PDB file of C-alpha atoms in Angstrom:
ATOM      1  CA  GLU A   1       0.000   0.000   0.000  1.00 82.00           C
ATOM      2  CA  PRO A   2       1.373   3.452  -0.892  1.00 86.00           C
ATOM      3  CA  GLU A   3       2.684   5.502   2.014  1.00 94.00           C
ATOM      4  CA  VAL A   4       3.850   9.014   2.704  1.00 97.00           C
ATOM      5  CA  THR A   5       7.496   8.939   3.745  1.00 97.00           C
ATOM      6  CA  GLN A   6       9.441  11.538   5.691  1.00 98.00           C
ATOM      7  CA  THR A   7      13.123  12.100   6.379  1.00 97.00           C
ATOM      8  CA  PRO A   8      14.841  12.420   8.718  1.00 97.00           C
ATOM      9  CA  SER A   9      12.901  10.734  11.498  1.00 97.00           C
ATOM     10  CA  HIS A  10      14.674  12.915  14.053  1.00 97.00           C
ATOM     11  CA  GLN A  11      16.499  16.191  13.549  1.00 97.00           C
ATOM     12  CA  VAL A  12      18.458  17.956  16.254  1.00 98.00           C
ATOM     13  CA  THR A  13      19.591  21.503  15.560  1.00 98.00           C
ATOM     14  CA  GLN A  14      20.903  24.569  17.296  1.00 97.00           C
ATOM     15  CA  MET A  15      18.704  27.611  17.722  1.00 97.00           C
ATOM     16  CA  GLY A  16      19.093  29.946  14.771  1.00 97.00           C
ATOM     17  CA  GLN A  17      20.046  27.234  12.318  1.00 98.00           C
ATOM     18  CA  GLU A  18      18.116  26.390   9.180  1.00 98.00           C
ATOM     19  CA  VAL A  19      16.468  23.001   8.809  1.00 98.00           C
ATOM     20  CA  ILE A  20      14.817  21.306   5.872  1.00 98.00           C
ATOM     21  CA  LEU A  21      12.314  18.561   6.484  1.00 98.00           C
ATOM     22  CA  ARG A  22      11.603  16.277   3.574  1.00 97.00           C
ATOM     23  CA  CYS A  23       8.522  14.386   2.509  1.00 97.00           C
ATOM     24  CA  VAL A  24       7.619  12.130  -0.368  1.00 97.00           C
ATOM     25  CA  PRO A  25       3.839  12.199  -0.783  1.00 96.00           C
ATOM     26  CA  ILE A  26       1.873   9.358  -2.343  1.00 93.00           C
ATOM     27  CA  SER A  27       2.606   9.457  -6.049  1.00 90.00           C
ATOM     28  CA  ASN A  28      -0.814  10.233  -7.525  1.00 88.00           C
ATOM     29  CA  HIS A  29      -1.787  12.745  -4.854  1.00 91.00           C
ATOM     30  CA  LEU A  30      -2.128  16.368  -5.803  1.00 90.00           C
ATOM     31  CA  TYR A  31      -2.527  18.174  -2.468  1.00 92.00           C
ATOM     32  CA  PHE A  32       0.167  18.343   0.156  1.00 94.00           C
ATOM     33  CA  TYR A  33       0.141  19.541   3.733  1.00 95.00           C
ATOM     34  CA  TRP A  34       2.393  20.163   6.692  1.00 97.00           C
ATOM     35  CA  TYR A  35       1.167  19.892  10.273  1.00 97.00           C
ATOM     36  CA  ARG A  36       2.997  20.101  13.548  1.00 97.00           C
ATOM     37  CA  GLN A  37       2.314  18.561  16.922  1.00 97.00           C
ATOM     38  CA  ILE A  38       4.001  19.854  20.030  1.00 96.00           C
ATOM     39  CA  LEU A  39       4.497  17.018  22.500  1.00 92.00           C
ATOM     40  CA  GLY A  40       1.229  16.050  24.135  1.00 88.00           C
ATOM     41  CA  GLN A  41      -0.807  18.589  22.203  1.00 91.00           C
ATOM     42  CA  LYS A  42      -3.114  18.555  19.223  1.00 91.00           C
ATOM     43  CA  VAL A  43      -2.170  18.419  15.578  1.00 95.00           C
ATOM     44  CA  GLU A  44      -1.929  21.948  14.143  1.00 95.00           C
ATOM     45  CA  PHE A  45      -2.250  22.880  10.486  1.00 95.00           C
ATOM     46  CA  LEU A  46       0.672  24.782   9.007  1.00 97.00           C
ATOM     47  CA  VAL A  47       0.219  24.950   5.246  1.00 96.00           C
ATOM     48  CA  SER A  48      -1.421  23.357   2.233  1.00 94.00           C
ATOM     49  CA  PHE A  49       0.091  23.243  -1.245  1.00 94.00           C
ATOM     50  CA  TYR A  50      -1.359  22.555  -4.659  1.00 91.00           C
ATOM     51  CA  ASN A  51      -0.180  23.123  -8.200  1.00 90.00           C
ATOM     52  CA  ASN A  52       3.149  24.500  -6.997  1.00 91.00           C
ATOM     53  CA  GLU A  53       1.715  27.167  -4.795  1.00 94.00           C
ATOM     54  CA  ILE A  54       0.444  27.617  -1.268  1.00 95.00           C
ATOM     55  CA  SER A  55      -3.322  27.195  -1.019  1.00 92.00           C
ATOM     56  CA  GLU A  56      -3.681  28.161   2.597  1.00 93.00           C
ATOM     57  CA  LYS A  57      -1.443  28.802   5.576  1.00 94.00           C
ATOM     58  CA  SER A  58      -1.987  29.267   9.274  1.00 94.00           C
ATOM     59  CA  GLU A  59      -0.787  32.062  11.512  1.00 93.00           C
ATOM     60  CA  ILE A  60       1.982  29.738  12.675  1.00 95.00           C
ATOM     61  CA  PHE A  61       3.417  29.663   9.158  1.00 96.00           C
ATOM     62  CA  ASP A  62       5.260  32.976   9.286  1.00 94.00           C
ATOM     63  CA  ASP A  63       8.152  34.311   7.197  1.00 95.00           C
ATOM     64  CA  GLN A  64      10.529  31.842   8.818  1.00 96.00           C
ATOM     65  CA  PHE A  65       8.744  28.973   7.083  1.00 97.00           C
ATOM     66  CA  SER A  66       8.689  28.046   3.423  1.00 97.00           C
ATOM     67  CA  VAL A  67       7.615  25.072   1.373  1.00 97.00           C
ATOM     68  CA  GLU A  68       8.791  23.788  -1.938  1.00 95.00           C
ATOM     69  CA  ARG A  69       8.213  20.960  -4.356  1.00 93.00           C
ATOM     70  CA  PRO A  70      11.653  20.888  -5.950  1.00 88.00           C
ATOM     71  CA  ASP A  71      10.920  17.936  -8.202  1.00 88.00           C
ATOM     72  CA  GLY A  72       8.111  15.559  -9.039  1.00 79.00           C
ATOM     73  CA  SER A  73       8.308  13.606  -5.827  1.00 88.00           C
ATOM     74  CA  ASN A  74       9.653  15.624  -2.893  1.00 94.00           C
ATOM     75  CA  PHE A  75       7.837  18.191  -0.782  1.00 96.00           C
ATOM     76  CA  THR A  76       9.954  20.134   1.692  1.00 97.00           C
ATOM     77  CA  LEU A  77       9.409  22.376   4.689  1.00 98.00           C
ATOM     78  CA  LYS A  78      12.200  24.825   5.485  1.00 98.00           C
ATOM     79  CA  ILE A  79      12.550  26.704   8.734  1.00 98.00           C
ATOM     80  CA  ARG A  80      15.085  29.471   8.198  1.00 96.00           C
ATOM     81  CA  SER A  81      16.125  30.341  11.726  1.00 95.00           C
ATOM     82  CA  THR A  82      14.855  27.827  14.231  1.00 97.00           C
ATOM     83  CA  LYS A  83      13.587  28.832  17.652  1.00 97.00           C
ATOM     84  CA  LEU A  84      13.249  26.721  20.767  1.00 97.00           C
ATOM     85  CA  GLU A  85       9.469  26.760  20.348  1.00 96.00           C
ATOM     86  CA  ASP A  86       9.784  25.123  16.924  1.00 97.00           C
ATOM     87  CA  SER A  87      10.577  21.874  18.695  1.00 98.00           C
ATOM     88  CA  ALA A  88       7.744  19.533  17.713  1.00 98.00           C
ATOM     89  CA  MET A  89       6.781  16.596  15.557  1.00 98.00           C
ATOM     90  CA  TYR A  90       6.221  17.686  11.972  1.00 98.00           C
ATOM     91  CA  PHE A  91       3.858  15.621   9.867  1.00 98.00           C
ATOM     92  CA  CYS A  92       3.529  15.739   6.126  1.00 98.00           C
ATOM     93  CA  ALA A  93       0.221  14.643   4.606  1.00 96.00           C
ATOM     94  CA  SER A  94      -1.233  14.295   1.154  1.00 94.00           C
ATOM     95  CA  ASN A  95      -4.483  13.526  -0.578  1.00 90.00           C
ATOM     96  CA  PHE A  96      -5.924  13.410  -4.034  1.00 85.00           C
ATOM     97  CA  ALA A  97      -8.995  15.562  -3.943  1.00 74.00           C
ATOM     98  CA  GLY A  98      -7.886  18.454  -1.812  1.00 61.00           C
ATOM     99  CA  ARG A  99     -10.021  20.995   0.030  1.00 60.00           C
ATOM    100  CA  SER A 100      -9.809  18.548   2.945  1.00 55.00           C
ATOM    101  CA  TYR A 101     -12.931  16.803   1.746  1.00 66.00           C
ATOM    102  CA  ASN A 102     -11.201  13.473   1.653  1.00 78.00           C
ATOM    103  CA  GLU A 103      -8.985  11.601   4.042  1.00 88.00           C
ATOM    104  CA  GLN A 104      -5.469  12.804   4.394  1.00 91.00           C
ATOM    105  CA  PHE A 105      -2.628  10.319   4.495  1.00 94.00           C
ATOM    106  CA  PHE A 106      -0.024  11.214   7.068  1.00 96.00           C
ATOM    107  CA  GLY A 107       3.646  10.366   7.048  1.00 97.00           C
ATOM    108  CA  PRO A 108       5.432   9.005  10.130  1.00 97.00           C
ATOM    109  CA  GLY A 109       6.703  12.450  11.072  1.00 98.00           C
ATOM    110  CA  THR A 110      10.014  14.160  11.774  1.00 98.00           C
ATOM    111  CA  ARG A 111      10.791  14.978  15.366  1.00 98.00           C
ATOM    112  CA  LEU A 112      12.564  18.339  15.438  1.00 98.00           C
ATOM    113  CA  THR A 113      14.515  19.225  18.545  1.00 98.00           C
ATOM    114  CA  VAL A 114      15.901  22.741  18.786  1.00 98.00           C
ATOM    115  CA  LEU A 115      18.590  23.250  21.411  1.00 97.00           C
TER     116      LEU A 115
ATOM    117  CA  GLY B   1     -12.095  31.145  12.968  1.00 69.00           C
ATOM    118  CA  GLN B   2     -13.336  27.625  13.133  1.00 72.00           C
ATOM    119  CA  GLN B   3     -12.673  25.845  16.415  1.00 86.00           C
ATOM    120  CA  VAL B   4     -13.111  22.162  17.086  1.00 90.00           C
ATOM    121  CA  MET B   5     -13.435  21.130  20.695  1.00 93.00           C
ATOM    122  CA  GLN B   6     -13.244  17.617  22.007  1.00 96.00           C
ATOM    123  CA  ILE B   7     -14.048  16.037  25.365  1.00 95.00           C
ATOM    124  CA  PRO B   8     -12.937  14.348  27.457  1.00 96.00           C
ATOM    125  CA  GLN B   9      -9.216  14.976  27.100  1.00 95.00           C
ATOM    126  CA  TYR B  10      -8.382  11.700  28.832  1.00 96.00           C
ATOM    127  CA  GLN B  11     -10.358   8.496  29.142  1.00 96.00           C
ATOM    128  CA  HIS B  12      -9.111   5.683  31.326  1.00 96.00           C
ATOM    129  CA  VAL B  13     -11.198   2.616  30.621  1.00 96.00           C
ATOM    130  CA  GLN B  14     -11.462  -0.841  32.094  1.00 96.00           C
ATOM    131  CA  GLU B  15     -11.017  -3.467  29.403  1.00 97.00           C
ATOM    132  CA  GLY B  16     -14.422  -4.577  28.209  1.00 97.00           C
ATOM    133  CA  GLU B  17     -16.179  -1.322  29.087  1.00 97.00           C
ATOM    134  CA  ASP B  18     -17.705   1.161  26.675  1.00 97.00           C
ATOM    135  CA  PHE B  19     -16.875   4.836  26.320  1.00 95.00           C
ATOM    136  CA  THR B  20     -17.752   7.830  24.190  1.00 97.00           C
ATOM    137  CA  THR B  21     -15.761  10.846  23.049  1.00 97.00           C
ATOM    138  CA  TYR B  22     -17.489  13.983  21.876  1.00 97.00           C
ATOM    139  CA  CYS B  23     -16.564  16.618  19.338  1.00 97.00           C
ATOM    140  CA  ASN B  24     -18.105  20.064  18.852  1.00 96.00           C
ATOM    141  CA  SER B  25     -17.448  22.645  16.194  1.00 93.00           C
ATOM    142  CA  SER B  26     -18.043  26.366  16.461  1.00 90.00           C
ATOM    143  CA  THR B  27     -19.253  26.365  12.847  1.00 91.00           C
ATOM    144  CA  THR B  28     -21.307  24.053  10.659  1.00 93.00           C
ATOM    145  CA  LEU B  29     -19.125  21.442   9.010  1.00 91.00           C
ATOM    146  CA  SER B  30     -19.303  20.063   5.496  1.00 90.00           C
ATOM    147  CA  ASN B  31     -18.055  16.800   6.913  1.00 92.00           C
ATOM    148  CA  ILE B  32     -16.145  15.519   9.900  1.00 95.00           C
ATOM    149  CA  GLN B  33     -13.242  13.134   9.959  1.00 95.00           C
ATOM    150  CA  TRP B  34     -11.897  10.955  12.747  1.00 97.00           C
ATOM    151  CA  TYR B  35      -8.278   9.936  13.114  1.00 97.00           C
ATOM    152  CA  LYS B  36      -6.478   7.655  15.535  1.00 97.00           C
ATOM    153  CA  GLN B  37      -2.915   8.214  16.681  1.00 97.00           C
ATOM    154  CA  ARG B  38      -1.209   5.379  18.480  1.00 96.00           C
ATOM    155  CA  PRO B  39       1.446   6.324  21.058  1.00 94.00           C
ATOM    156  CA  GLY B  40       4.532   7.463  19.143  1.00 93.00           C
ATOM    157  CA  GLY B  41       2.704   7.185  15.837  1.00 95.00           C
ATOM    158  CA  HIS B  42       1.058   9.407  13.289  1.00 96.00           C
ATOM    159  CA  PRO B  43      -2.621  10.194  12.692  1.00 96.00           C
ATOM    160  CA  VAL B  44      -4.392   7.482  10.742  1.00 96.00           C
ATOM    161  CA  PHE B  45      -7.730   8.143   9.096  1.00 95.00           C
ATOM    162  CA  LEU B  46     -10.637   6.183  10.528  1.00 96.00           C
ATOM    163  CA  ILE B  47     -13.741   7.554   8.886  1.00 96.00           C
ATOM    164  CA  GLN B  48     -15.499  10.522   7.312  1.00 94.00           C
ATOM    165  CA  LEU B  49     -19.107  11.509   7.999  1.00 96.00           C
ATOM    166  CA  VAL B  50     -20.879  13.761   5.533  1.00 94.00           C
ATOM    167  CA  LYS B  51     -24.644  13.660   5.988  1.00 95.00           C
ATOM    168  CA  SER B  52     -26.647  15.223   8.776  1.00 97.00           C
ATOM    169  CA  GLY B  53     -27.481  12.572  11.375  1.00 97.00           C
ATOM    170  CA  GLU B  54     -25.236  10.016   9.720  1.00 97.00           C
ATOM    171  CA  VAL B  55     -24.204   6.961  11.722  1.00 98.00           C
ATOM    172  CA  LYS B  56     -21.413   4.654  10.636  1.00 98.00           C
ATOM    173  CA  LYS B  57     -20.012   1.572  12.314  1.00 97.00           C
ATOM    174  CA  GLN B  58     -16.622  -0.037  12.128  1.00 96.00           C
ATOM    175  CA  LYS B  59     -16.741  -3.208  14.189  1.00 96.00           C
ATOM    176  CA  ARG B  60     -16.846  -1.966  17.784  1.00 97.00           C
ATOM    177  CA  LEU B  61     -16.626   1.718  16.813  1.00 98.00           C
ATOM    178  CA  THR B  62     -19.770   3.755  16.145  1.00 98.00           C
ATOM    179  CA  PHE B  63     -19.462   7.253  14.683  1.00 98.00           C
ATOM    180  CA  GLN B  64     -22.283   9.757  14.620  1.00 98.00           C
ATOM    181  CA  PHE B  65     -22.680  13.157  12.972  1.00 98.00           C
ATOM    182  CA  GLY B  66     -25.146  15.536  14.555  1.00 97.00           C
ATOM    183  CA  GLU B  67     -28.287  16.775  12.872  1.00 96.00           C
ATOM    184  CA  ALA B  68     -26.961  20.319  12.764  1.00 96.00           C
ATOM    185  CA  LYS B  69     -23.573  19.089  11.475  1.00 95.00           C
ATOM    186  CA  LYS B  70     -21.775  20.833  14.320  1.00 95.00           C
ATOM    187  CA  ASN B  71     -21.073  17.880  16.571  1.00 96.00           C
ATOM    188  CA  SER B  72     -19.993  14.302  16.371  1.00 98.00           C
ATOM    189  CA  SER B  73     -19.300  11.374  18.642  1.00 98.00           C
ATOM    190  CA  LEU B  74     -17.282   8.191  18.671  1.00 98.00           C
ATOM    191  CA  HIS B  75     -18.530   5.343  20.816  1.00 98.00           C
ATOM    192  CA  ILE B  76     -16.363   2.289  21.433  1.00 97.00           C
ATOM    193  CA  THR B  77     -17.914  -0.837  22.873  1.00 97.00           C
ATOM    194  CA  ALA B  78     -16.080  -3.583  24.731  1.00 97.00           C
ATOM    195  CA  THR B  79     -12.800  -1.678  24.831  1.00 97.00           C
ATOM    196  CA  GLN B  80      -9.668  -3.690  24.071  1.00 97.00           C
ATOM    197  CA  THR B  81      -5.997  -2.934  24.663  1.00 96.00           C
ATOM    198  CA  THR B  82      -5.659  -2.350  20.918  1.00 96.00           C
ATOM    199  CA  ASP B  83      -7.911   0.706  21.320  1.00 97.00           C
ATOM    200  CA  VAL B  84      -5.172   2.559  23.193  1.00 97.00           C
ATOM    201  CA  GLY B  85      -4.228   5.857  21.562  1.00 97.00           C
ATOM    202  CA  THR B  86      -5.518   9.344  20.924  1.00 96.00           C
ATOM    203  CA  TYR B  87      -8.663   9.839  18.891  1.00 97.00           C
ATOM    204  CA  PHE B  88      -8.963  13.137  17.051  1.00 96.00           C
ATOM    205  CA  CYS B  89     -11.924  14.590  15.280  1.00 96.00           C
ATOM    206  CA  ALA B  90     -11.091  17.016  12.490  1.00 94.00           C
ATOM    207  CA  GLY B  91     -13.223  19.512  10.663  1.00 91.00           C
ATOM    208  CA  PRO B  92     -12.219  20.530   7.169  1.00 86.00           C
ATOM    209  CA  ARG B  93     -12.383  24.116   6.040  1.00 81.00           C
ATOM    210  CA  ASP B  94     -11.132  24.898   2.572  1.00 78.00           C
ATOM    211  CA  TYR B  95      -7.636  23.438   2.381  1.00 78.00           C
ATOM    212  CA  LYS B  96      -7.043  22.806   6.065  1.00 84.00           C
ATOM    213  CA  LEU B  97      -8.093  20.339   8.696  1.00 88.00           C
ATOM    214  CA  SER B  98      -8.790  21.747  12.144  1.00 90.00           C
ATOM    215  CA  PHE B  99      -8.123  19.063  14.691  1.00 93.00           C
ATOM    216  CA  GLY B 100      -9.716  18.793  18.082  1.00 93.00           C
ATOM    217  CA  ALA B 101      -7.468  18.384  21.101  1.00 94.00           C
ATOM    218  CA  GLY B 102      -8.050  14.646  21.056  1.00 95.00           C
ATOM    219  CA  THR B 103      -9.155  12.092  23.601  1.00 96.00           C
ATOM    220  CA  THR B 104      -6.287   9.993  24.895  1.00 96.00           C
ATOM    221  CA  VAL B 105      -7.491   6.525  25.806  1.00 97.00           C
ATOM    222  CA  THR B 106      -5.716   4.200  28.187  1.00 97.00           C
ATOM    223  CA  VAL B 107      -6.993   0.739  29.013  1.00 96.00           C
ATOM    224  CA  ARG B 108      -6.526  -1.225  32.184  1.00 93.00           C
ATOM    225  CA  ALA B 109      -6.690  -4.969  31.858  1.00 88.00           C
TER     226      ALA B 109
END
């Protein structure tokens, strides 16, 4: 069964450093998402992406964040200058029909630890 | 903006007992989705409810969508240790899913 994959599984970085989190969505999916989950808290929407542009973003997704689909398979989340409060699990998700009207398939997540 | 609230936050259940988790939205929803996250895992889609008053069953899990399409519930009968995890409801709005805070279920044998 097709799966969303994410790398790395765990990323440790120093405050102020840039990180890039990588995702490979399911191949025939058209809509891509990033969510984050601070330990013990709910899953929070960051951004959705379709047709090589951002469809929607939350207030969390400020100028320090960017997303990119550099090729036909990868979908990346970049944090330019990490802060301590960016420490969280970051989930990538994808689906075919978009507009959140169909189930989203989540990847296993990348745990980001900012020191 | 749209807010999705979920209660209870924690549910500690004796194996074999039933329990229910409730979800309420501040706005009318086009549909509601339920996800399960096992400890250390990622959210996994369980079901989507679309119609007002809709009831769907998956084995021991019963999902209901309110008549006004602003609330939903998940009822689990005869809880098993495999039911351990956090159950999230999520309301879609345009291109985002707004998740509730989740109900974290623990089971005592």
